[in-house]
Coordinates of N, CA, C and O in Angstrom, one line a residue:
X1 N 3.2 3.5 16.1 CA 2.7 3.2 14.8 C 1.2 3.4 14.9 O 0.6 3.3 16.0
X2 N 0.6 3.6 13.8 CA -0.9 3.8 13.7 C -1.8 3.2 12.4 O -2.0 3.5 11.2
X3 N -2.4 2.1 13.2 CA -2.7 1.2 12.5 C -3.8 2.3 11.4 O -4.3 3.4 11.6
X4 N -3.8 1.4 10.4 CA -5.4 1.9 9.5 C -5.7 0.8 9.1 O -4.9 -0.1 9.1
X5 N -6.9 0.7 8.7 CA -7.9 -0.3 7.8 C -9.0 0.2 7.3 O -9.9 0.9 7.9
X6 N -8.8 -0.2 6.0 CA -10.0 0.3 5.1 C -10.4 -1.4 4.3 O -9.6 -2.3 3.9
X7 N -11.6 -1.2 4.2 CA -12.8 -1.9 3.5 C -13.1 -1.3 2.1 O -14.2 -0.9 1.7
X8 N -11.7 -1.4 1.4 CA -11.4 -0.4 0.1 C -12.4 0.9 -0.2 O -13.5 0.8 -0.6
X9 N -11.8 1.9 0.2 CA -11.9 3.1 0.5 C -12.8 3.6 -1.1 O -12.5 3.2 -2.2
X10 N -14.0 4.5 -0.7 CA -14.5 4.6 -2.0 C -13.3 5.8 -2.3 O -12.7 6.6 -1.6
X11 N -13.5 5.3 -4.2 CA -12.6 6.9 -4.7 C -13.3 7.4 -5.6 O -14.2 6.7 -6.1
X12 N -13.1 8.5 -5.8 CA -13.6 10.1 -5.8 C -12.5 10.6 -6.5 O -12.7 10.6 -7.7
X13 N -11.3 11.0 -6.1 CA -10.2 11.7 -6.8 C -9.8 11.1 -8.0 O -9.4 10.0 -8.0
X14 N -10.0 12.1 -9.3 CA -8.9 11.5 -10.5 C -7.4 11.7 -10.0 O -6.9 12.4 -9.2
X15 N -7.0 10.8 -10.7 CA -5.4 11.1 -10.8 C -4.7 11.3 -12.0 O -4.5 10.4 -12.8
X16 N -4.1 12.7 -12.0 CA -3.6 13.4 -13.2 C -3.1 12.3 -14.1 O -2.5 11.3 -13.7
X17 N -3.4 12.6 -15.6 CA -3.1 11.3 -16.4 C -1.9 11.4 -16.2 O -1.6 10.4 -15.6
X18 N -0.8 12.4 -16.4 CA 0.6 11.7 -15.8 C 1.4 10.7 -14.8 O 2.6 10.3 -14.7
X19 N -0.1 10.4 -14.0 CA 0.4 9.1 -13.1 C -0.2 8.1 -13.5 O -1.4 8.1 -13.9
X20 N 0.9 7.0 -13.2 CA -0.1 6.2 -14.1 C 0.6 4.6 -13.0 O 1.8 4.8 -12.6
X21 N 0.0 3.4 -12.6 CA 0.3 2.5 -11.5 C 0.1 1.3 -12.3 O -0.8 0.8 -12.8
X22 N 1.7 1.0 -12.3 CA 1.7 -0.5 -13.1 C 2.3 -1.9 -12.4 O 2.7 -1.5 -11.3
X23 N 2.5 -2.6 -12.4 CA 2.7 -4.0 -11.5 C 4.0 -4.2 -12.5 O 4.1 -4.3 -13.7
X24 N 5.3 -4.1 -11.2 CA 6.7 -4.1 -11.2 C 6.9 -5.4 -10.5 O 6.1 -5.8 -9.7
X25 N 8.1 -6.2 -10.9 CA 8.7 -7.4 -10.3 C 9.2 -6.4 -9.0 O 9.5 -5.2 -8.9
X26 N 9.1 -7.9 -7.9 CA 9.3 -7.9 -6.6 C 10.5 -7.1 -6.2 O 10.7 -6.2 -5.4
X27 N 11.4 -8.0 -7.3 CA 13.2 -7.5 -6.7 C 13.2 -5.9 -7.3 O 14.0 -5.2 -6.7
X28 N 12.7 -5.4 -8.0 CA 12.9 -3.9 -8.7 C 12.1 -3.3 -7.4 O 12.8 -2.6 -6.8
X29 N 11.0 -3.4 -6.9 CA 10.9 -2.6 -5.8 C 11.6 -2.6 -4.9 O 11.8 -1.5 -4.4
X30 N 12.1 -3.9 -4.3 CA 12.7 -4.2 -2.8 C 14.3 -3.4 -3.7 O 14.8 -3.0 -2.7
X31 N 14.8 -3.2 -4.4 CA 15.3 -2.6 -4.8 C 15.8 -1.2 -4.7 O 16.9 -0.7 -4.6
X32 N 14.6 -0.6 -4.7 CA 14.3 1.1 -4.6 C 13.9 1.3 -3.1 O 14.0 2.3 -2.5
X33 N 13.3 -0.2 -2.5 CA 12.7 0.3 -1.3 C 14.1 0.4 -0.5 O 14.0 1.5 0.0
X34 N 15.1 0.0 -0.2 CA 16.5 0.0 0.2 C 16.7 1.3 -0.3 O 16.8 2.1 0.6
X35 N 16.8 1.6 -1.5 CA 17.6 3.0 -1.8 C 16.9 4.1 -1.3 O 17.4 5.1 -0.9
X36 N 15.3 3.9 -1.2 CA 15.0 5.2 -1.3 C 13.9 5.5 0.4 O 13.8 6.5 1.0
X37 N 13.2 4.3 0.7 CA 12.2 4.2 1.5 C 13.1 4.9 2.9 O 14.4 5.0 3.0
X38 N 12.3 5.4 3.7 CA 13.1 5.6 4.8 C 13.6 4.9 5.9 O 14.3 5.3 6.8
X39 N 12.8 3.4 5.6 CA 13.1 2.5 6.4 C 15.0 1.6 5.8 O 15.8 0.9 6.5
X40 N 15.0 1.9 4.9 CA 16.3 1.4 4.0 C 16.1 -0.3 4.2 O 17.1 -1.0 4.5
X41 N 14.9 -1.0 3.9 CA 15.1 -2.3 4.1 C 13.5 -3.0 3.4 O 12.4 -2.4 3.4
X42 N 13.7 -4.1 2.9 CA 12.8 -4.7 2.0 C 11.8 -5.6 3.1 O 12.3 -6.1 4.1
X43 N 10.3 -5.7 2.8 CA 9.6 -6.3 3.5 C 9.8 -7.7 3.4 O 9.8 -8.1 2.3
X44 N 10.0 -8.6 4.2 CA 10.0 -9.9 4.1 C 9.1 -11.2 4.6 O 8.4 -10.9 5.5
X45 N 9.1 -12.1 4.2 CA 8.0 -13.0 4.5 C 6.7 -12.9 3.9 O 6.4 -11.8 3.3
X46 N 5.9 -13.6 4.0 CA 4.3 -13.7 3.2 C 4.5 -13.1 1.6 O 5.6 -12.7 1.2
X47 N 3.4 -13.3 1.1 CA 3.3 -12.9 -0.3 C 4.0 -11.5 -0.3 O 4.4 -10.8 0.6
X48 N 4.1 -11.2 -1.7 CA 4.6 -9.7 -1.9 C 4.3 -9.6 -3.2 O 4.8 -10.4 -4.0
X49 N 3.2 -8.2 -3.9 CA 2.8 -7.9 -5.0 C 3.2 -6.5 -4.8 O 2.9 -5.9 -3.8
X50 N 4.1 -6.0 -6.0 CA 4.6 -4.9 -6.1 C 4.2 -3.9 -7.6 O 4.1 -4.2 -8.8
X51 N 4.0 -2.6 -6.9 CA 3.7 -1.5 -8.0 C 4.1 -0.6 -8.1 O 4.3 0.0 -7.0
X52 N 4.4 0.0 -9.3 CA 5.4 1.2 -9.3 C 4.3 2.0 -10.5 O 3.5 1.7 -11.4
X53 N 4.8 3.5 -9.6 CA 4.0 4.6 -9.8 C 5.3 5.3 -11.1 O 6.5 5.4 -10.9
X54 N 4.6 5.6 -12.4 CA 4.9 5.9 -13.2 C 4.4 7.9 -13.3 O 3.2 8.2 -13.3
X55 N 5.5 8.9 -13.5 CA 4.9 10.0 -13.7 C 5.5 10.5 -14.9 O 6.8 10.6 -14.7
X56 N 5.1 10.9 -15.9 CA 5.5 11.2 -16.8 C 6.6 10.1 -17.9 O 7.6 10.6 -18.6
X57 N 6.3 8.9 -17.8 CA 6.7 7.9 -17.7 C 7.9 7.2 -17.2 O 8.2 6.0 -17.3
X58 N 8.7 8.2 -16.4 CA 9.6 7.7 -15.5 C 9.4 6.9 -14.2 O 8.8 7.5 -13.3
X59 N 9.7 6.1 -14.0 CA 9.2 5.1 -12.6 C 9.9 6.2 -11.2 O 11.0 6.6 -11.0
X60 N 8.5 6.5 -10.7 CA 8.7 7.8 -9.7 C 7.9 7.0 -8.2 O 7.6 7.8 -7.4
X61 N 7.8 6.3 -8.1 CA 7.4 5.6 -6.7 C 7.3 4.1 -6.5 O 7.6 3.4 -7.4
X62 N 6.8 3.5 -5.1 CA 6.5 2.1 -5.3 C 5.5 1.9 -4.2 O 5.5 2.7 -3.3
X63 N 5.0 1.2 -4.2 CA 4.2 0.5 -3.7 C 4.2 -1.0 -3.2 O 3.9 -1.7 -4.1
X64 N 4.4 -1.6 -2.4 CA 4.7 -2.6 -1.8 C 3.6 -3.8 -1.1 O 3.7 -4.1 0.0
X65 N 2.8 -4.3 -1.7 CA 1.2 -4.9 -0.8 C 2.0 -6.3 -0.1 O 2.9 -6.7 -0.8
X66 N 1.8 -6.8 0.8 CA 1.9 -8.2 1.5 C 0.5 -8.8 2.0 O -0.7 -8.4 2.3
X67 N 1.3 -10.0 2.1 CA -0.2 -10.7 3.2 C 0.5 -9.8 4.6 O 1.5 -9.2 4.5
X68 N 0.0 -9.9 5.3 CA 0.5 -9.7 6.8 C 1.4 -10.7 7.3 O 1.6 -11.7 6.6
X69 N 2.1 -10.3 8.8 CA 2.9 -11.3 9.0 C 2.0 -12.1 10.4 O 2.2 -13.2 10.9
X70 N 0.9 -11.1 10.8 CA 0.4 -11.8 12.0 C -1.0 -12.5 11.5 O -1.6 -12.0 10.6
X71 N -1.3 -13.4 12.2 CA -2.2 -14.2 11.6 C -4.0 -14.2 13.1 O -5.1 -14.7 13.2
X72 N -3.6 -13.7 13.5 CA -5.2 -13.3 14.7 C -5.6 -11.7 14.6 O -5.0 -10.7 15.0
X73 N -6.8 -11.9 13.9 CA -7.6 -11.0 13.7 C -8.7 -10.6 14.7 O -9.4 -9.6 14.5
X74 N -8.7 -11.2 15.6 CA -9.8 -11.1 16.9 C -9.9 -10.2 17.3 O -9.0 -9.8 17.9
X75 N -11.0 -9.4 17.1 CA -11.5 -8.2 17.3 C -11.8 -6.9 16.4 O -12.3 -5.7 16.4
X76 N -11.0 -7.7 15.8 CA -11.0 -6.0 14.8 C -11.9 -6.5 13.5 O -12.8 -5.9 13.1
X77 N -11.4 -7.8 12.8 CA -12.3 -8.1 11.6 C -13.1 -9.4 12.0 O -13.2 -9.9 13.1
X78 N -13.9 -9.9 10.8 CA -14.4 -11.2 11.0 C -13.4 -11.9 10.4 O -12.4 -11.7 9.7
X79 N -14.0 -13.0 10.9 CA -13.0 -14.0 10.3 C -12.2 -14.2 9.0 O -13.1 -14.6 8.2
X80 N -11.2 -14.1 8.5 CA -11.0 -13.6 7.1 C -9.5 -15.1 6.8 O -8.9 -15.8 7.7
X81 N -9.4 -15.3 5.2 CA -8.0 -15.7 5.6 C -7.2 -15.1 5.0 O -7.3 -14.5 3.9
X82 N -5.8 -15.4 6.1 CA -4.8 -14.7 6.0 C -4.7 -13.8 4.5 O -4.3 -12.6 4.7
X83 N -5.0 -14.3 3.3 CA -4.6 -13.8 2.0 C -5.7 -12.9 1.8 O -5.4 -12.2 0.8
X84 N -6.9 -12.5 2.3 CA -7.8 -11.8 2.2 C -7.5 -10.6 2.5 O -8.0 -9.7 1.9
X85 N -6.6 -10.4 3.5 CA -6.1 -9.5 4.1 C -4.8 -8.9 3.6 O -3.9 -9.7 3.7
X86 N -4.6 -7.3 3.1 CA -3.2 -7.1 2.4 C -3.0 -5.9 2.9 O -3.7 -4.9 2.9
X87 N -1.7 -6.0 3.6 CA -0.5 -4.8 4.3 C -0.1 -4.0 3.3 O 0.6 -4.5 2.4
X88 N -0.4 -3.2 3.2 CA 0.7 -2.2 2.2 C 2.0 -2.3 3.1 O 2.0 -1.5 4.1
X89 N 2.8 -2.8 2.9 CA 4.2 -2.9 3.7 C 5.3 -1.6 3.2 O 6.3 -1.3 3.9
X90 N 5.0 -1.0 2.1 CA 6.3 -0.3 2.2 C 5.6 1.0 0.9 O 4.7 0.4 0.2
X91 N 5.8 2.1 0.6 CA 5.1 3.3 0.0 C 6.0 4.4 0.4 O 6.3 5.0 1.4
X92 N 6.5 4.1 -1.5 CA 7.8 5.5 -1.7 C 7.2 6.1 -2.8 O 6.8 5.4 -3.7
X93 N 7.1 7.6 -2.9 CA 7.1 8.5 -4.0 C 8.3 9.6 -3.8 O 8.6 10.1 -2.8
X94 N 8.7 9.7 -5.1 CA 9.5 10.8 -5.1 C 9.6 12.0 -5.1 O 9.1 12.4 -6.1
X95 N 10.0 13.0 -4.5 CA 9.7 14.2 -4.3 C 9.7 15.0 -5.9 O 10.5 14.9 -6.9
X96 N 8.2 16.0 -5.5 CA 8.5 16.9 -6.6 C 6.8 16.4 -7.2 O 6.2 17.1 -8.0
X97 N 6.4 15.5 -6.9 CA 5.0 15.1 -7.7 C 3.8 15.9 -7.8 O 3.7 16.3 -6.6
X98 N 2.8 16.3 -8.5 CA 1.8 16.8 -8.3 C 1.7 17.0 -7.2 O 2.4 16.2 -6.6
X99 N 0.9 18.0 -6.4 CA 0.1 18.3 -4.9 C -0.8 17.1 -5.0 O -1.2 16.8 -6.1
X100 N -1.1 16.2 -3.5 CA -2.2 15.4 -3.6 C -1.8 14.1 -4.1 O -2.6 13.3 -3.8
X101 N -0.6 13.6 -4.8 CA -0.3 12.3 -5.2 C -0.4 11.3 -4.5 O -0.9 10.3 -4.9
X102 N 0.1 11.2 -3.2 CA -0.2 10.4 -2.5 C -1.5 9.0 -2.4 O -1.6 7.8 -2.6
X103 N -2.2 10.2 -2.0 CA -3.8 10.1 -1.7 C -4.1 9.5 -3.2 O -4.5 8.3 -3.3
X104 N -3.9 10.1 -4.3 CA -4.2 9.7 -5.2 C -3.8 8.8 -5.9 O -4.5 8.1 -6.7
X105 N -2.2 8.5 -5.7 CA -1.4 7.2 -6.3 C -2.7 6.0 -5.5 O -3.5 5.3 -6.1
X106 N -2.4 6.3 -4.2 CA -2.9 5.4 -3.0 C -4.4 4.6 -3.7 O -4.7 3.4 -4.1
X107 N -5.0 5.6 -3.8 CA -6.3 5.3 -4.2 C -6.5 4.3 -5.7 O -7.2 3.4 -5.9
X108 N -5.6 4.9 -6.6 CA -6.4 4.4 -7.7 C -5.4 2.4 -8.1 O -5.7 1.4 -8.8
X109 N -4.2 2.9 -6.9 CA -3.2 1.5 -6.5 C -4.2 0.4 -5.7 O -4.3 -0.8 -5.8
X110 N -4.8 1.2 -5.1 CA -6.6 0.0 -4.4 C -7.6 -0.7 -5.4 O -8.3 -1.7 -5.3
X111 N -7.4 0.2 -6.4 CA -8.2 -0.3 -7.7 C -7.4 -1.1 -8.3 O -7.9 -2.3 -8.4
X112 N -6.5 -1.1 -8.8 CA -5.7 -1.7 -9.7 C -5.4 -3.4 -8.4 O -5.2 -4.6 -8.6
X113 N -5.4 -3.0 -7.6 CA -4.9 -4.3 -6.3 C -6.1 -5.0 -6.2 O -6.1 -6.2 -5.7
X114 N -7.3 -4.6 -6.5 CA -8.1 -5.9 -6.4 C -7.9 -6.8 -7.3 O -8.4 -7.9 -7.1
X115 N -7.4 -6.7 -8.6 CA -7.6 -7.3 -9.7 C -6.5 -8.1 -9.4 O -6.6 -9.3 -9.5
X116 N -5.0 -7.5 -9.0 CA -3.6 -8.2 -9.3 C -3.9 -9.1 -7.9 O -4.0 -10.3 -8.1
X117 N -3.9 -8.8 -6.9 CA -3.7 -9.5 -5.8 C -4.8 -11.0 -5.5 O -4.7 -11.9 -4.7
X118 N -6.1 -10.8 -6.6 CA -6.7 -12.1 -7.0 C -6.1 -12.9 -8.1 O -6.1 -14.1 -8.2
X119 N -5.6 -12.1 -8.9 CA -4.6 -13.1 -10.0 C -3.4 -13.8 -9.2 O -3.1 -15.0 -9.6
X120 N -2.6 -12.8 -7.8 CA -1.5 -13.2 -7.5 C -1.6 -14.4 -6.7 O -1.1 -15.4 -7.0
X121 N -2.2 -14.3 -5.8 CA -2.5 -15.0 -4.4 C -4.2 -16.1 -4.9 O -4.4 -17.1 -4.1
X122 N -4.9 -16.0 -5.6 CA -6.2 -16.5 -5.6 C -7.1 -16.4 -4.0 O -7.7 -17.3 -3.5
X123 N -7.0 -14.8 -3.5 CA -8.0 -14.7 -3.5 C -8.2 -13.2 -3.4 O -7.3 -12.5 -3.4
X124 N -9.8 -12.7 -3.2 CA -10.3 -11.6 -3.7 C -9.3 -10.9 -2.2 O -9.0 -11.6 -1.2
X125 N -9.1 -10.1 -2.2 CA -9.0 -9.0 -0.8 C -9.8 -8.0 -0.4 O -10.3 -7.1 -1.0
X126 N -9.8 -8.5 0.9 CA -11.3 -7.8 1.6 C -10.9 -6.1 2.4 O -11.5 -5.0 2.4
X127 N -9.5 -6.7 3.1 CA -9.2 -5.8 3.8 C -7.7 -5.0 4.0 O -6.8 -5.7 4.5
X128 N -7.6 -3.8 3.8 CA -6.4 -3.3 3.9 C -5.6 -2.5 4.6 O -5.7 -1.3 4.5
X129 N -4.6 -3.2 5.7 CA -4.1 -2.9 6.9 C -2.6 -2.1 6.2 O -1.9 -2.6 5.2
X130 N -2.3 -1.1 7.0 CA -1.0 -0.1 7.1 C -0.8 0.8 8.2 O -1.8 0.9 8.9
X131 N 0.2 1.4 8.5 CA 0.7 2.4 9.4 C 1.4 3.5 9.2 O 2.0 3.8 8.1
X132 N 1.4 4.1 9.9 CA 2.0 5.1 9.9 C 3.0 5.4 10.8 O 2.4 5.5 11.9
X133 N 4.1 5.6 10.9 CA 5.1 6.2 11.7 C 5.9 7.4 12.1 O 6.8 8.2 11.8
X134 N 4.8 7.2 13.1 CA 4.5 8.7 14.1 C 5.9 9.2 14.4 O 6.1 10.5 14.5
X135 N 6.8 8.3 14.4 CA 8.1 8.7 15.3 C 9.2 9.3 14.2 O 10.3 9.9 14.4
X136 N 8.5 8.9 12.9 CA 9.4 9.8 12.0 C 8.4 10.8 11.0 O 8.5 10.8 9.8
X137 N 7.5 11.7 11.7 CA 6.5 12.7 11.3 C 5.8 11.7 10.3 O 5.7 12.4 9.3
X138 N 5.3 10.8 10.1 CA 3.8 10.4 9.4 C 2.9 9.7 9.9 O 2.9 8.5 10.2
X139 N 1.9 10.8 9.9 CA 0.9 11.3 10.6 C -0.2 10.4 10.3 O -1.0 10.0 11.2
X140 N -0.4 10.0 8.9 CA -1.4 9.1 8.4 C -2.2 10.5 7.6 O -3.4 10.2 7.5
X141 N -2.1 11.3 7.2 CA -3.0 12.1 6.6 C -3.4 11.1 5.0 O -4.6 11.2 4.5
X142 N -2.8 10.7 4.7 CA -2.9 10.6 2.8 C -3.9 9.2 3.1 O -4.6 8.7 2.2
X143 N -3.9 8.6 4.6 CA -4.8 7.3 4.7 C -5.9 8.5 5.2 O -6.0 8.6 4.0
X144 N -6.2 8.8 5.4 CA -7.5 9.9 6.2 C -7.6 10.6 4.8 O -8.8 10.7 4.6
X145 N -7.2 11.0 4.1 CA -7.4 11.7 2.9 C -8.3 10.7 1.7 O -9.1 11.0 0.8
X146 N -7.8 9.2 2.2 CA -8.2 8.2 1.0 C -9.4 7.6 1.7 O -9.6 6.4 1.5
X147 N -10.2 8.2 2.6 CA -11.1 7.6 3.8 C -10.8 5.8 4.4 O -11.6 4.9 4.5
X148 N -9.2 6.0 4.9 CA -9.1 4.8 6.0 C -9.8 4.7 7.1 O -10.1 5.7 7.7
X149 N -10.1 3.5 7.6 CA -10.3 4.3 9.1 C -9.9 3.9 9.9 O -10.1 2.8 10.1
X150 N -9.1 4.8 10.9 CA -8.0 5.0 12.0 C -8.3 3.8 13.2 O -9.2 4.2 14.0
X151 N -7.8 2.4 13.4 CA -7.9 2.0 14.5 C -7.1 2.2 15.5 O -7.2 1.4 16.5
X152 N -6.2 3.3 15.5 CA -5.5 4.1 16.7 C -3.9 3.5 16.8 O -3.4 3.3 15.7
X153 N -3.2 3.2 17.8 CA -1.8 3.0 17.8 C -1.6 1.2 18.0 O -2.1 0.5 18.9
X154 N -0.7 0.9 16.8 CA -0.6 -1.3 17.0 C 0.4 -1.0 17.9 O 1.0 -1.9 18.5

């Protein structure tokens, strides 16, 4: 796996008005993430704030944020707590989207997550940890595209 962390990535990219990222109940993602994610299984444990990527107004992706499940940050951040800190645990789009959606769902889903994830949890989020899984071709490009930055293999 290949960790990332970003210190909310500046954005730069519009994203075609046809996409559009709105805050979906929990069970409708963990939902789709079973049907559709390639993991076939719902994230569990710590908080969970869920968003679904709308294209053309059909619900065409999801988005999945958590607290983390591990709790020592030693070395990599400062001191933070746990809730400061949010996992994108799970990120499905459906084939066929704009070129670039990713990067761009990703991005403007960072914007929209500072606001929900301080309503959800009370507090601001500082920092945003995910992976990528090398062992089934993802490479991490759409986090290097959204300027993450790469802390190498968890």
């Amino acid at each position: 796996m290949l960790g990332q962390m970003s210190l909310f990535p500046k954005t730069g990219e519009t994203l075609p008005q046809s996409l559009e990222i709105i805050q979906i109940p929990n069970a409708e993602a963990d939902r789709i993430v079973i049907r559709k994610h390639y993991l076939h299984r719902k994230r569990t444990g710590g908080l969970q704030l869920s968003h679904g990527v709308l294209y053309q107004g059909l619900l065409s992706g999801v988005l999945v944020w958590a607290s983390p499940t591990f709790h020592q940050f030693t070395g990599l951040i400062p001191p933070l707590h746990q809730k400061q800190v949010v996992e994108l645990a799970r990120f499905w789009l459906q084939e066929g989207l704009p070129k670039n959606s990713a990067t761009a769902v990703l991005r403007k889903a960072i914007k929209r997550l500072r606001e929900d994830w301080r309503k959800y949890s009370g507090f601001d989020p500082t920092v945003i940890v995910s992976y990528s899984d090398r062992e089934v071709g993802h490479e991490g490009t759409m986090y290097r595209a959204a300027n993450f930055e790469d802390w190498g293999f968890a």
